[in-house]
Short mmCIF file of C-alpha atoms in Angstrom, two decimals:
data_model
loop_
_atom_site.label_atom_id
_atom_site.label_comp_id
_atom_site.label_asym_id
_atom_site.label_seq_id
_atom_site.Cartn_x
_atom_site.Cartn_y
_atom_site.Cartn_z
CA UNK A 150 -1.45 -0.28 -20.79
CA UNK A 151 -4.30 1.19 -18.66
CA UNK A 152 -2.51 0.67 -15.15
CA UNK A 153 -1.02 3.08 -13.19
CA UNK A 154 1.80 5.10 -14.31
CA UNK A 155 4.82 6.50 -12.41
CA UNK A 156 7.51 8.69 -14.02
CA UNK A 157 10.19 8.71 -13.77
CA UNK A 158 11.30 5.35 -12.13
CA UNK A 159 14.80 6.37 -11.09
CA UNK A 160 15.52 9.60 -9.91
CA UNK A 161 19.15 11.01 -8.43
CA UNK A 162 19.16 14.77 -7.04
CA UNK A 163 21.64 16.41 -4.49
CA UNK A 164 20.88 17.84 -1.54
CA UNK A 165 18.83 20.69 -1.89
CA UNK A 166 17.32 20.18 -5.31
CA UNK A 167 13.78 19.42 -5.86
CA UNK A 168 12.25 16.58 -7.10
CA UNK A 169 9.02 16.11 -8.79
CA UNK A 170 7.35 12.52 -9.04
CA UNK A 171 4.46 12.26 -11.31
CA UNK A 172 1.46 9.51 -11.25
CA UNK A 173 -1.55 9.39 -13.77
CA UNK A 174 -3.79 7.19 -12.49
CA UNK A 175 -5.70 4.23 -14.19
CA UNK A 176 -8.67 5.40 -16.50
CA UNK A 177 -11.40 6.36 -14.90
CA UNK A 178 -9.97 6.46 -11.49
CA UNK A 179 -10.37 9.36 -9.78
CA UNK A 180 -8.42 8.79 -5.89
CA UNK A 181 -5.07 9.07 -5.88
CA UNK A 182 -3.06 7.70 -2.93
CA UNK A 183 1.00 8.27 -2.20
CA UNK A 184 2.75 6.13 0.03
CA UNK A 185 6.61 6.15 0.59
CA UNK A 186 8.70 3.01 1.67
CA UNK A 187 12.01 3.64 3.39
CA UNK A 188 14.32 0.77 3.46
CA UNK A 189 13.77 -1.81 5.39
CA UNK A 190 10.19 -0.55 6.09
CA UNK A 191 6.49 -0.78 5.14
CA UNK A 192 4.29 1.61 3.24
CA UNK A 193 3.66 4.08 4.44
CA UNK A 194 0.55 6.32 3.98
CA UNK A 195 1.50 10.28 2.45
CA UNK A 196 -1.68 11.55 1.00
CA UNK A 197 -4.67 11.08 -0.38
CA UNK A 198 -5.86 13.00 -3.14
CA UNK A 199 -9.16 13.39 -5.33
CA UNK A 200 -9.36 15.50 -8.86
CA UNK A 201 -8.09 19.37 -7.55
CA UNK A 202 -8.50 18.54 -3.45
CA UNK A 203 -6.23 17.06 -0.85
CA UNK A 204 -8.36 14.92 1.17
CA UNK A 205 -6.37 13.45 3.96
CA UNK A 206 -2.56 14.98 3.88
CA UNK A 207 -1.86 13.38 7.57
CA UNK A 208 0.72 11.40 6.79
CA UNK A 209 2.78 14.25 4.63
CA UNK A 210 5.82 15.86 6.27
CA UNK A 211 4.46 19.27 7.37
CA UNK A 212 7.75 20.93 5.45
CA UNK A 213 9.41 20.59 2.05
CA UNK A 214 7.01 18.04 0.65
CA UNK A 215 3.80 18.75 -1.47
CA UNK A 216 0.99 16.95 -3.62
CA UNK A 217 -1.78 17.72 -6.27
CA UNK A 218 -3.57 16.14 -8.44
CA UNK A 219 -4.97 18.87 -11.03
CA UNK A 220 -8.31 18.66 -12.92
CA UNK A 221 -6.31 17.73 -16.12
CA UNK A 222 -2.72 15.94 -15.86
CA UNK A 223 -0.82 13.67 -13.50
CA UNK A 224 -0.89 13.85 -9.75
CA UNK A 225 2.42 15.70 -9.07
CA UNK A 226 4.48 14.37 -5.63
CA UNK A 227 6.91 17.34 -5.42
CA UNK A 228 10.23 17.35 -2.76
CA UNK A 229 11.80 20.64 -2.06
CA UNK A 230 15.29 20.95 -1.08
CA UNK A 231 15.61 17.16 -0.83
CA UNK A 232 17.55 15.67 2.16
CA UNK A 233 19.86 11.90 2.09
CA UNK A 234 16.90 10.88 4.80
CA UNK A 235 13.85 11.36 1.53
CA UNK A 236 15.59 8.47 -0.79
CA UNK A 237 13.10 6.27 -0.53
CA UNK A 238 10.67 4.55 -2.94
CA UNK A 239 7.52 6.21 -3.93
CA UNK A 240 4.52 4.30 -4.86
CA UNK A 241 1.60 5.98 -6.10
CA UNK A 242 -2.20 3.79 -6.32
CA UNK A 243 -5.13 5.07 -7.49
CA UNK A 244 -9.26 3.52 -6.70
CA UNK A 245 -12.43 4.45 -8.80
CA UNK A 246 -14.21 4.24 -5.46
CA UNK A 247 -14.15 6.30 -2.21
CA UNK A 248 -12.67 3.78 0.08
CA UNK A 249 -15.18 1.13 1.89
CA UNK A 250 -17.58 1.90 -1.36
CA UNK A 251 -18.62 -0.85 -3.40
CA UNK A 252 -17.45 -3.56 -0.26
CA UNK A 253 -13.85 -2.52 -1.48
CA UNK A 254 -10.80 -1.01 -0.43
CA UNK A 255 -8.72 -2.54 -3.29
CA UNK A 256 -6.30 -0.03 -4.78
CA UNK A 257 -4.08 -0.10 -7.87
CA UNK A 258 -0.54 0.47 -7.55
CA UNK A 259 2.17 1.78 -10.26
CA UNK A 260 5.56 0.63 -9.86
CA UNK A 261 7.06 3.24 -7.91
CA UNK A 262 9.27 5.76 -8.17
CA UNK A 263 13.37 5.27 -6.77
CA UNK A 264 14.42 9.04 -5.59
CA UNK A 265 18.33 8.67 -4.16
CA UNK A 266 19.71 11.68 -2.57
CA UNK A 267 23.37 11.77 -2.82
CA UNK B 282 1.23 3.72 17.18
CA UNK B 283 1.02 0.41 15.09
CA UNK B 284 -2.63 -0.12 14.75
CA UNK B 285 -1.89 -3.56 12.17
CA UNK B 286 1.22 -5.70 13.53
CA UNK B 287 2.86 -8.11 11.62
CA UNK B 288 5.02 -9.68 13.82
CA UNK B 289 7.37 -11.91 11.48
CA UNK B 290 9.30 -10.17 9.51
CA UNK B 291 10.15 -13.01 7.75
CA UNK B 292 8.77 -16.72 7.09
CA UNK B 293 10.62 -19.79 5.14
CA UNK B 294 8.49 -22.44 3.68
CA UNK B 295 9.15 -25.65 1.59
CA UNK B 296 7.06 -25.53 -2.16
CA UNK B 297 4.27 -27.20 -1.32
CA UNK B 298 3.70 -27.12 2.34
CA UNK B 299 1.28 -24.67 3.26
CA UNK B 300 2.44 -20.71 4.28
CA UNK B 301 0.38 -18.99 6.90
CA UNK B 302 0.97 -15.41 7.20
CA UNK B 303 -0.20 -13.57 10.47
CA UNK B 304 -1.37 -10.30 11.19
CA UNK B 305 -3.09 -8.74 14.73
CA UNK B 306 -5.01 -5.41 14.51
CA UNK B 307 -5.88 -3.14 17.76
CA UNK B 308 -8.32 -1.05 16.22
CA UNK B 309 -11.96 -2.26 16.64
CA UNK B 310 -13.51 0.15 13.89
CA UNK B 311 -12.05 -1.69 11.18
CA UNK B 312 -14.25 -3.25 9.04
CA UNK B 313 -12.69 -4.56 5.83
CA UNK B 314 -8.86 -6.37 5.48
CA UNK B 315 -7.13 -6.67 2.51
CA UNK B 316 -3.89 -8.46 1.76
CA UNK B 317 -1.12 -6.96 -0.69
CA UNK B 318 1.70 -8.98 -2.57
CA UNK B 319 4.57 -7.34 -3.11
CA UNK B 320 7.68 -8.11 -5.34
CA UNK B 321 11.10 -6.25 -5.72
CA UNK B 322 10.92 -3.30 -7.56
CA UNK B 323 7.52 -3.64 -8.22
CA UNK B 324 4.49 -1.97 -6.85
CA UNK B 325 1.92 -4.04 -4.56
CA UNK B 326 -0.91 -5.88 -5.62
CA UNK B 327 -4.04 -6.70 -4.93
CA UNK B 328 -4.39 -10.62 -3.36
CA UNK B 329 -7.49 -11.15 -1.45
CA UNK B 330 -9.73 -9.44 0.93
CA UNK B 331 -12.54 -10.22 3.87
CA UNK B 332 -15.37 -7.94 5.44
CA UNK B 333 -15.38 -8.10 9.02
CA UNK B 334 -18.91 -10.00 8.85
CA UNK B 335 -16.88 -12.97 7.45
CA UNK B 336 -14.38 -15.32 8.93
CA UNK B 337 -13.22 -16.90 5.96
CA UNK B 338 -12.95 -15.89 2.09
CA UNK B 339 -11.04 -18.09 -0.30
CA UNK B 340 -9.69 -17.72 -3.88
CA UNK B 341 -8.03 -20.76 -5.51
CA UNK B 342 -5.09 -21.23 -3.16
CA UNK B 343 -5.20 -18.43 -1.11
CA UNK B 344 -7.25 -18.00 1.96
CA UNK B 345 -8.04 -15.87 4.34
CA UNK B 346 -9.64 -16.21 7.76
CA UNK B 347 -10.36 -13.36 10.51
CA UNK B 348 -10.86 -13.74 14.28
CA UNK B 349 -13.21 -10.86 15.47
CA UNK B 350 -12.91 -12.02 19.17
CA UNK B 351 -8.91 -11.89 18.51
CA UNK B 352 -8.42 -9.19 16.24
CA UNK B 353 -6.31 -11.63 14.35
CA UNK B 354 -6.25 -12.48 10.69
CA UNK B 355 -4.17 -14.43 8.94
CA UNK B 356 -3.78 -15.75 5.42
CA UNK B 357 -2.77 -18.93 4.16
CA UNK B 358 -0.95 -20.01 0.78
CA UNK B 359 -2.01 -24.04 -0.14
CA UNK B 360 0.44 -25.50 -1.59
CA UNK B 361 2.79 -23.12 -1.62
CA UNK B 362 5.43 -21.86 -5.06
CA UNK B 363 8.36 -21.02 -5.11
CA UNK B 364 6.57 -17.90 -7.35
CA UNK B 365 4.88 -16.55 -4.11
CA UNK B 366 7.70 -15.64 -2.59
CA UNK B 367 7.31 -11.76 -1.69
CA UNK B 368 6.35 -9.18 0.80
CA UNK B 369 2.66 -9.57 2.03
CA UNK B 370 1.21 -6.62 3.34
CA UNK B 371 -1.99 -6.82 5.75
CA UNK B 372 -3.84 -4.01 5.69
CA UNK B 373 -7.18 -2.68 6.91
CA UNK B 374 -10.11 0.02 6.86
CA UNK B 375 -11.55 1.42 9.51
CA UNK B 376 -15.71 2.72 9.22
CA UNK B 377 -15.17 5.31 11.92
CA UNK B 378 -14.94 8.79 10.36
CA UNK B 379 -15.05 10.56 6.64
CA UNK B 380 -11.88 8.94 5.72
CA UNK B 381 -11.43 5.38 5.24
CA UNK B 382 -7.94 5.12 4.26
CA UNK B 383 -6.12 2.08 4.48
CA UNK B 384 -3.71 1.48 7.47
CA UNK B 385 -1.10 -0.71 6.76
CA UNK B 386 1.07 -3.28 8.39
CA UNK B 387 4.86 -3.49 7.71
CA UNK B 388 4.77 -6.80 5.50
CA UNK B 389 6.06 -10.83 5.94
CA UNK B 390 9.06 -11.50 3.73
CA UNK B 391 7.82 -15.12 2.56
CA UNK B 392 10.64 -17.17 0.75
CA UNK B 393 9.36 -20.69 -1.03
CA UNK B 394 12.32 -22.92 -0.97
CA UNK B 395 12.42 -25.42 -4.10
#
């Protein structure tokens, strides 16, 4: 299966523990993109990530939450000291292009990643 | 500041009459509009897409047209199944800027009734 991955798919901390959501992208792809949807809400944007550089972090909360995406491995989404207010899903997507190259902003989502905070 | 509005949360259709999503953008910079399908527990996908020098792009039953003047696109599902029932997500680029990301709208819960 060559499409995005997300592991794990179901994740349950406590308050204060950390959680760490991991995407490999699809072959070949080298932009990763988190977005988190809340319930009852859209996406929304997190970060946007190329192979060892944050690009665009704007949409990342400035405190507890972090991203990378090393030159070999996953792209790591990591939550410290997780509060009931971060349970949310987490979808990761990944492009081959810069976005608006090739006429096409199309991106390629995994299947997201369920963090509940109890 | 919600720069792509979708402002029905929610639609109903009867399979086989035709669904016609709506979505209004303020930003005038954007230059490419994509539409994402979303089911349950499953990431979104990919469904169709226009450049801003187009007004309409089609794909089999799925079609998409975009007012400039308006700032309004909207997408339309002919005939609609009961298998498109989903979230749609509008979303769109802007060519202002280093970084085109996407911005997104909040989706339009379609149901197909049988």
């Amino acid at each position: 299966n060559a499409g995005v991955m997300q592991n794990p798919r179901h994740l349950v901390r406590r308050r204060g523990q950390e959680a760490r959501l991991r995407c490999s992208p699809m072959k070949g792809h080298s932009h990763v993109y988190w977005y988190r949807q809340l319930p009852e809400e859209g996406l929304k944007f997190m970060v946007y990530l190329q192979k060892e550089n944050i690009i665009d972090e704007s949409g990342m909360p400035k405190e507890r939450f972090s991203a990378e995406f090393p030159k070999e491995g996953p792209s790591i989404l990591r939550i410290q000291q997780v509060v009931r207010g971060d349970s949310a899903a987490y979808f990761c997507a990944s492009s081959p292009y810069y976005p608006g190259t090739r006429n096409t902003g199309e991106l390629f989502f995994g299947e997201g990643s369920r963090l509940t905070v109890l | 500041d919600q720069q792509v509005k979708q402002n029905s949360p929610s639609l109903s259709v009867q399979e086989g009459r035709i669904s016609i999503l709506n979505c209004d953008y303020t930003n005038s910079m954007f230059d490419y509009f994509l539409w994402y399908k979303k089911y349950p527990a499953e990431g979104p996908t990919f469904l169709i897409s226009i450049s801003s020098i187009k007004d309409k792009n089609e794909d089999g039953r799925f079609t998409v047209f975009l007012n400039k003047s308006a700032k309004h696109l909207s997408l339309h599902i002919a005939p609609s199944q009961p298998g498109d029932s989903a979230v749609y997500f509008c979303a769109a680029i802007s060519n202002a800027g280093n970084n085109r990301k996407l911005i997104w709208g909040l989706g339009t819960s379609l149901a197909v009734n049988p």
